[in-house]
mmCIF file of C-alpha atoms in Angstrom:
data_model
loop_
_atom_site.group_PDB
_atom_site.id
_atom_site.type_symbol
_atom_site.label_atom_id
_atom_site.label_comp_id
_atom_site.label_asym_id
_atom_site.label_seq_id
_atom_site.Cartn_x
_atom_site.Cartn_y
_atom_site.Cartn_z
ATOM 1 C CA UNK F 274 105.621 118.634 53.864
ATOM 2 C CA UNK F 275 103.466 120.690 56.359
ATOM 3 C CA UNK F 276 99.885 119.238 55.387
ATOM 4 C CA UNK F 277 98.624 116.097 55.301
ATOM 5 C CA UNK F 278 95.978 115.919 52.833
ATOM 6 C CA UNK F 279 95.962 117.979 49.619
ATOM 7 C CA UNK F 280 93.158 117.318 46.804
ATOM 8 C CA UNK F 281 93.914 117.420 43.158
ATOM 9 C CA UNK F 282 90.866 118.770 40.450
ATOM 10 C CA UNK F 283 91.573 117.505 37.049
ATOM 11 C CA UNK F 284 89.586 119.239 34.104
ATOM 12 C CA UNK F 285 88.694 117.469 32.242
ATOM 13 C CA UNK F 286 88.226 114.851 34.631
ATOM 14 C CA UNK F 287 90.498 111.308 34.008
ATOM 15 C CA UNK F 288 88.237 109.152 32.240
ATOM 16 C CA UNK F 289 90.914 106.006 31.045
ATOM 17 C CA UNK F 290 92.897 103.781 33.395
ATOM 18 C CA UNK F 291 96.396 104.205 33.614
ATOM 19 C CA UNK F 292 99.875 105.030 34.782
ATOM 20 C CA UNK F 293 99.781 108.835 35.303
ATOM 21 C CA UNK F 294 102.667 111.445 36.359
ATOM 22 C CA UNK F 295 101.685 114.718 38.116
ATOM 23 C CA UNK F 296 105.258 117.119 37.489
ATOM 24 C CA UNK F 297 105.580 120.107 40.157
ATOM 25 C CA UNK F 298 107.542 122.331 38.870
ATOM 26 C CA UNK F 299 110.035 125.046 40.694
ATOM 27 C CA UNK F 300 108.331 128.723 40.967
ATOM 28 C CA UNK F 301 104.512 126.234 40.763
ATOM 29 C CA UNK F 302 103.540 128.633 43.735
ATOM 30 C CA UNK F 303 101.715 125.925 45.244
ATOM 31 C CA UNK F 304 101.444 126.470 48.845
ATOM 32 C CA UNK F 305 99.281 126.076 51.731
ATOM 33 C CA UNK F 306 97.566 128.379 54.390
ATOM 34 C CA UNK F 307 100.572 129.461 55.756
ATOM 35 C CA UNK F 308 102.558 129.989 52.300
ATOM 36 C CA UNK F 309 104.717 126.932 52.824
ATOM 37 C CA UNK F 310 105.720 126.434 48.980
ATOM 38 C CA UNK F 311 105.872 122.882 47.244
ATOM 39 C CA UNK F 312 109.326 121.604 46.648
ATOM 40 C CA UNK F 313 109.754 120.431 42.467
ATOM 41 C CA UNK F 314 108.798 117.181 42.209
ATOM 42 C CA UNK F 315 107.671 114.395 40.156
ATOM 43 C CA UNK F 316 105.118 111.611 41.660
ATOM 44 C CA UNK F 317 103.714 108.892 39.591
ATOM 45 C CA UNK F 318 100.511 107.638 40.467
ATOM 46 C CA UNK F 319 97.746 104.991 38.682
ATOM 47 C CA UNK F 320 94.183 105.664 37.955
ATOM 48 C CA UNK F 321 92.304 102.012 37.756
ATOM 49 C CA UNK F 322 88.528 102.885 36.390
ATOM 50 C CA UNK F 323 86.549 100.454 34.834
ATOM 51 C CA UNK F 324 87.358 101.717 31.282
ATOM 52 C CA UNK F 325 86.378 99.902 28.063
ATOM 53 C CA UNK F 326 89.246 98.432 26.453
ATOM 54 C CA UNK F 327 89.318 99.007 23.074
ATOM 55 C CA UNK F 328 90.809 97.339 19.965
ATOM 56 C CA UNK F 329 91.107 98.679 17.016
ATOM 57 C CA UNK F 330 92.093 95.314 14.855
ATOM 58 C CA UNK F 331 95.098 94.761 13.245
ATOM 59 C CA UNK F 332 97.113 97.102 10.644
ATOM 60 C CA UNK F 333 95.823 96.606 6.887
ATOM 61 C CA UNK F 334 97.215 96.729 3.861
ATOM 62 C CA UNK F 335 94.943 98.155 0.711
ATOM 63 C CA UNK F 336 95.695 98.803 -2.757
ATOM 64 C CA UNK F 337 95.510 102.110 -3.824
ATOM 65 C CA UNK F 338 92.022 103.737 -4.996
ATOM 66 C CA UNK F 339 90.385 100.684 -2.630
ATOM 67 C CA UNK F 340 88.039 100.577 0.758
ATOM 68 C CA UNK F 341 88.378 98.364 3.094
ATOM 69 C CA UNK F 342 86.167 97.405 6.292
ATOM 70 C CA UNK F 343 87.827 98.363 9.987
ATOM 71 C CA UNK F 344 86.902 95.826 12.566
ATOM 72 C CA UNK F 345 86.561 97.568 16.246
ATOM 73 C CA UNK F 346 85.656 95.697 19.666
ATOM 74 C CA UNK F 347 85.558 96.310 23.083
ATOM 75 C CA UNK F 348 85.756 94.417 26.131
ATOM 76 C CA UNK F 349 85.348 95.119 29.969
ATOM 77 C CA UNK F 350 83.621 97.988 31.427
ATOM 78 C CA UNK F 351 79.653 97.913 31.307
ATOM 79 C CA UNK F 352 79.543 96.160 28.094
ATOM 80 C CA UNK F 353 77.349 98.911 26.586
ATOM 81 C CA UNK F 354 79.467 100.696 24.031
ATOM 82 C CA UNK F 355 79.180 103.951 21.929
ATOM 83 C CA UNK F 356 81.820 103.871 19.320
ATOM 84 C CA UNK F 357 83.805 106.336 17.224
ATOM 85 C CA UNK F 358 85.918 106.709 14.987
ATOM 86 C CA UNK F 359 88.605 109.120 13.311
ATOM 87 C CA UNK F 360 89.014 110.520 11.017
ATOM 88 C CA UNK F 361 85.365 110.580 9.771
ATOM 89 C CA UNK F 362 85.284 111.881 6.675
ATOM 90 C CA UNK F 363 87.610 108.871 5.642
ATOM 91 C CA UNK F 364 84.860 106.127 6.597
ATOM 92 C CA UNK F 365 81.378 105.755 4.995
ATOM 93 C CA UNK F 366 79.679 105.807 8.636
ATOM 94 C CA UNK F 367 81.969 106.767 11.363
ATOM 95 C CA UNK F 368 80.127 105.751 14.365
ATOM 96 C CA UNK F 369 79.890 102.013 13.397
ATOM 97 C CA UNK F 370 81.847 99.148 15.177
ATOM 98 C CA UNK F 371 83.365 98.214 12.098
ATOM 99 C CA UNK F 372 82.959 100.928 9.433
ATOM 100 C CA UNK F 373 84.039 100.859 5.766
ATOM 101 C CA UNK F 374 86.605 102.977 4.904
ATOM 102 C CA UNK F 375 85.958 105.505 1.286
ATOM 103 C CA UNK F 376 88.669 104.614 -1.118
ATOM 104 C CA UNK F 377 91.672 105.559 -0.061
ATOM 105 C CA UNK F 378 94.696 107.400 -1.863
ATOM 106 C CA UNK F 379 96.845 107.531 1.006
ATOM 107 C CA UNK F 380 97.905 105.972 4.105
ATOM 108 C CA UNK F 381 96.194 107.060 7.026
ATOM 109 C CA UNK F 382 96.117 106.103 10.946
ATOM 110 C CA UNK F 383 92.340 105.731 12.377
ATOM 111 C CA UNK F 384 91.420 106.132 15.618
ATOM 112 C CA UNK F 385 88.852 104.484 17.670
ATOM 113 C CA UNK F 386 87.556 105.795 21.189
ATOM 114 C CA UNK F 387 84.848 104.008 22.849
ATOM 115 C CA UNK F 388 82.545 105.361 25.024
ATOM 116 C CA UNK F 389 80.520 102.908 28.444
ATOM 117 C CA UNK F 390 77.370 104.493 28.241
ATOM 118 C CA UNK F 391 76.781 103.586 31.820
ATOM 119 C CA UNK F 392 80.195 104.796 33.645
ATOM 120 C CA UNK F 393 80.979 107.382 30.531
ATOM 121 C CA UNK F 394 84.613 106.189 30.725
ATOM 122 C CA UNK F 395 86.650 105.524 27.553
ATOM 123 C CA UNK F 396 89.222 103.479 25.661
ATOM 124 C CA UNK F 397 91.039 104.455 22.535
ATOM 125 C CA UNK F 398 93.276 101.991 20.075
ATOM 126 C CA UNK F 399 94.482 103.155 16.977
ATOM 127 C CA UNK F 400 94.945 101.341 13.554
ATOM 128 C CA UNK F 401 97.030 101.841 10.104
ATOM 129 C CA UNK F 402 95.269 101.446 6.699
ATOM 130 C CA UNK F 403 98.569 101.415 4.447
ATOM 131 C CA UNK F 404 98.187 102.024 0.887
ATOM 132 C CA UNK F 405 99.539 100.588 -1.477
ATOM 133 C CA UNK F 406 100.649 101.323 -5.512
ATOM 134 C CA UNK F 407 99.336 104.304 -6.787
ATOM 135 C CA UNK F 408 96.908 105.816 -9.246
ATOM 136 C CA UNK F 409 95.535 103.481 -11.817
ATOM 137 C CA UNK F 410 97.195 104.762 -14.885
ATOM 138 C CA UNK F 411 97.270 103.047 -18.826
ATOM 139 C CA UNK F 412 99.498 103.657 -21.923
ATOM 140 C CA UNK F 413 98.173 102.258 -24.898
ATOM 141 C CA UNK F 414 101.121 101.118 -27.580
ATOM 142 C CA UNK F 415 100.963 98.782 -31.236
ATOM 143 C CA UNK F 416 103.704 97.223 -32.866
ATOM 144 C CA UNK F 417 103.534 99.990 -35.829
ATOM 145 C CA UNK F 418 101.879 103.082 -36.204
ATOM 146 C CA UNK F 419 101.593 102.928 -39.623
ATOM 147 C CA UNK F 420 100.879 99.925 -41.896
ATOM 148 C CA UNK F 421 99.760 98.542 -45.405
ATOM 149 C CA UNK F 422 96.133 97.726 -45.197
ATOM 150 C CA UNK F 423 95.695 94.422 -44.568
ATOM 151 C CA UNK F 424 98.863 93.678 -42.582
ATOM 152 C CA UNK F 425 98.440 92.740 -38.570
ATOM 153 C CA UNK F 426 98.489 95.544 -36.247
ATOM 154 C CA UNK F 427 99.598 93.883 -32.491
ATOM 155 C CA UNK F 428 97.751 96.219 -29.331
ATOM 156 C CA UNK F 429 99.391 96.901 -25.865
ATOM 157 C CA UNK F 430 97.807 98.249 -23.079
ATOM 158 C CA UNK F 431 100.320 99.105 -19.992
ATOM 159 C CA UNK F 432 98.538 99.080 -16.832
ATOM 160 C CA UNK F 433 99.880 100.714 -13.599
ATOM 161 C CA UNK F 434 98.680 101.176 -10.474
ATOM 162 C CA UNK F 435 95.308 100.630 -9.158
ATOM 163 C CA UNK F 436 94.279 97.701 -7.305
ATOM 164 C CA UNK F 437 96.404 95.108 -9.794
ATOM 165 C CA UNK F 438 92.809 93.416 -10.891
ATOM 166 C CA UNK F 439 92.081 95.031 -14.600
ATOM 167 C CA UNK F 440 89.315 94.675 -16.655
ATOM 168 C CA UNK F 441 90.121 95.771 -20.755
ATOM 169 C CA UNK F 442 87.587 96.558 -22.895
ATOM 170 C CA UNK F 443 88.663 97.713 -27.041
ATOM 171 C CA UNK F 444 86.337 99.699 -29.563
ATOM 172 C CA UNK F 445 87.502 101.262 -32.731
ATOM 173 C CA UNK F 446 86.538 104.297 -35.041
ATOM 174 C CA UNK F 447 85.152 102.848 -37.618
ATOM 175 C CA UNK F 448 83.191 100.490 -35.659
ATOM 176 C CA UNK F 449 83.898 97.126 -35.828
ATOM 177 C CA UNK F 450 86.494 96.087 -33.355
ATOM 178 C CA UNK F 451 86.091 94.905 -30.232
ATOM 179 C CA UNK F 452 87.895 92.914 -27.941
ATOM 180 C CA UNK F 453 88.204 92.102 -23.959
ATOM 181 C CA UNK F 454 91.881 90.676 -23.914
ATOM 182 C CA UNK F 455 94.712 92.563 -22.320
ATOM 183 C CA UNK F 456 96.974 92.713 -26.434
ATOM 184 C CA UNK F 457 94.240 91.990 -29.067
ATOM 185 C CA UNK F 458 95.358 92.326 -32.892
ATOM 186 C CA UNK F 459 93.728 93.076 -35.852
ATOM 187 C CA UNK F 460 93.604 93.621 -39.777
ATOM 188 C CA UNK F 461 92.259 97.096 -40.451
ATOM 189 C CA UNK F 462 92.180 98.393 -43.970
ATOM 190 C CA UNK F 463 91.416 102.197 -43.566
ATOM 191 C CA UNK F 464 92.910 104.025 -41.309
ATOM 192 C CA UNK F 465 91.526 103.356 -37.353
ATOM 193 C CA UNK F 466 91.542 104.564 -33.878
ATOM 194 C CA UNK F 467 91.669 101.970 -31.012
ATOM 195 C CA UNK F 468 89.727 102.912 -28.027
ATOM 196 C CA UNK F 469 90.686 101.182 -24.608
ATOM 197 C CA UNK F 470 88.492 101.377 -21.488
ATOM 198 C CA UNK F 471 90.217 99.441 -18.591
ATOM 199 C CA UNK F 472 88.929 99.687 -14.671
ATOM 200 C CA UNK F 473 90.246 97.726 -11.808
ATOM 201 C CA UNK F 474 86.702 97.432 -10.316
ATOM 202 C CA UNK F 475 87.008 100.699 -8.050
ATOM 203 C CA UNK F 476 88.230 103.197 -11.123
ATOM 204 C CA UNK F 477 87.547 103.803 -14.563
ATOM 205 C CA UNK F 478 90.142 105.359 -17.188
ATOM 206 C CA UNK F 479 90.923 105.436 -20.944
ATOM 207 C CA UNK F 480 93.225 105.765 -23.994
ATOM 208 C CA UNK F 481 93.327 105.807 -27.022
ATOM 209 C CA UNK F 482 94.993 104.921 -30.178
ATOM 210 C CA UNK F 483 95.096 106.021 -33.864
ATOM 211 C CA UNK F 484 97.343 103.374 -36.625
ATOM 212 C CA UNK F 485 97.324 105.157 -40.285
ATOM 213 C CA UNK F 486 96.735 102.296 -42.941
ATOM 214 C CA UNK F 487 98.495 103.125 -45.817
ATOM 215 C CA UNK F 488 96.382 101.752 -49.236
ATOM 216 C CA UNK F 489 98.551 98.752 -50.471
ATOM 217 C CA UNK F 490 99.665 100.072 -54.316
ATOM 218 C CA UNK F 491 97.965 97.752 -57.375
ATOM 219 C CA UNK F 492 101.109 96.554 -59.270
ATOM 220 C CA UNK F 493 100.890 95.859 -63.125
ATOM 221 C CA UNK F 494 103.769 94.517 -64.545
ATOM 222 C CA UNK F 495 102.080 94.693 -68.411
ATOM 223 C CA UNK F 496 101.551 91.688 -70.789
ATOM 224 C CA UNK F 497 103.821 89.256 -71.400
ATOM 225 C CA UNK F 498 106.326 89.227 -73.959
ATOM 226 C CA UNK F 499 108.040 86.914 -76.908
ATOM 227 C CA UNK F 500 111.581 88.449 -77.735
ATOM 228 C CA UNK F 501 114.407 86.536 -80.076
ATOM 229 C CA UNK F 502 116.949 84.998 -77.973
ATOM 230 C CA UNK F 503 119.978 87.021 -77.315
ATOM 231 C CA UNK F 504 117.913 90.696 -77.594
ATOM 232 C CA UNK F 505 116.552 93.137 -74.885
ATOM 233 C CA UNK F 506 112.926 94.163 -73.942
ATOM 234 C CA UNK F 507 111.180 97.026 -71.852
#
């Protein structure tokens, strides 16, 4: 109340445009030259620079174990922009515009500050990258585990997870099976393991497995028979 002009010194130095509050406490021991102390008070004040205004794009939604591509922009200010983005070890090239995320496993909230080269003010906008599902994952199941040889063995594969877009791809042990169908079936004769190798174009897993053919038994009912009418037979 007993000077007219005080000067503030902000470090580091205000460098977005804004709505700003400066808080004086009670005990702040501000005073001027003649110890008059600062009453507590709050005073709101706004900072207009010519800061970049930047936009981060809108929220996404990814499956899990997926990338996606962020798209940045900035407007005002010089118009000469150095962007940047966070967190960087999430994105294939952080200092890109629009960078492409690695593939992500959980949901995560980027950051993007840009930089006028000219006026070195800065804007910041922030982003989600939601992830959906979860881990690819696959349980391989048949209708029996064990058959005769010959009879129809009916494959299941049980996908989870992932990006939802699965590719299925069958061998067997012995050799000689092969299909690229979600539930093939098949006619082994000797006992065979079913190999399954399914990606959703971003991971690749497998399973596996084994149906015991039982040999079907040769039956041999003997030669046929005259007998008297009225009398047994073995």
């Amino acid at each position: 109340e007993y000077e007219r002009y005080y000067t503030l010194y902000f470090s580091p130095g205000i460098a977005r445009s804004g709505d700003y509050t400066l808080e004086i406490k009670s005990l702040s021991f501000i005073s001027d030259a003649c110890n008059n102390y600062a009453a507590a008070e709050v005073y709101d004040f706004e900072v207009e620079l010519d800061t970049p205004v930047a936009d981060a794009g809108d929220d996404v939604e990814v499956p899990y174990g997926t990338s996606t591509t962020l798209e940045g922009d900035a407007e005002g200010g010089s118009g000469s922009f150095i962007y940047q983005w966070e967190p960087a070890d999430l994105l294939v090239d952080p200092n890109e515009k629009n960078p492409t995320t690695v593939n992500m496993t959980a949901s995560t909230e980027f950051t993007l500050s840009v930089y006028d080269i000219e006026s070195s003010c800065e804007g910041e906008d922030k982003v989600w990258v939601n992830v959906t599902g979860g881990p690819l994952d696959v349980t391989v199941g048949a209708s029996n585990n064990e058959i005769c040889s010959g009879e129809i063995v009916n494959l299941y594969a049980y996908p989870d997870g992932g990006s939802g877009d699965y590719t299925y791809t069958w061998t067997s042990d012995p050799v000689g099976f092969e299909s690229n169908v979600q539930n093939p079936s098949d006619y082994p004769t000797t006992t065979t393991t079913y190999y399954l190798e399914i990606t959703d174009g971003f991971t690749v897993i497998n399973d596996e497995i084994t149906i015991t053919v039982h040999p079907t038994p040769s039956a041999n009912a003997g030669v046929d028979q005259t007998i008297n009418e009225g009398t047994t037979t073995t």
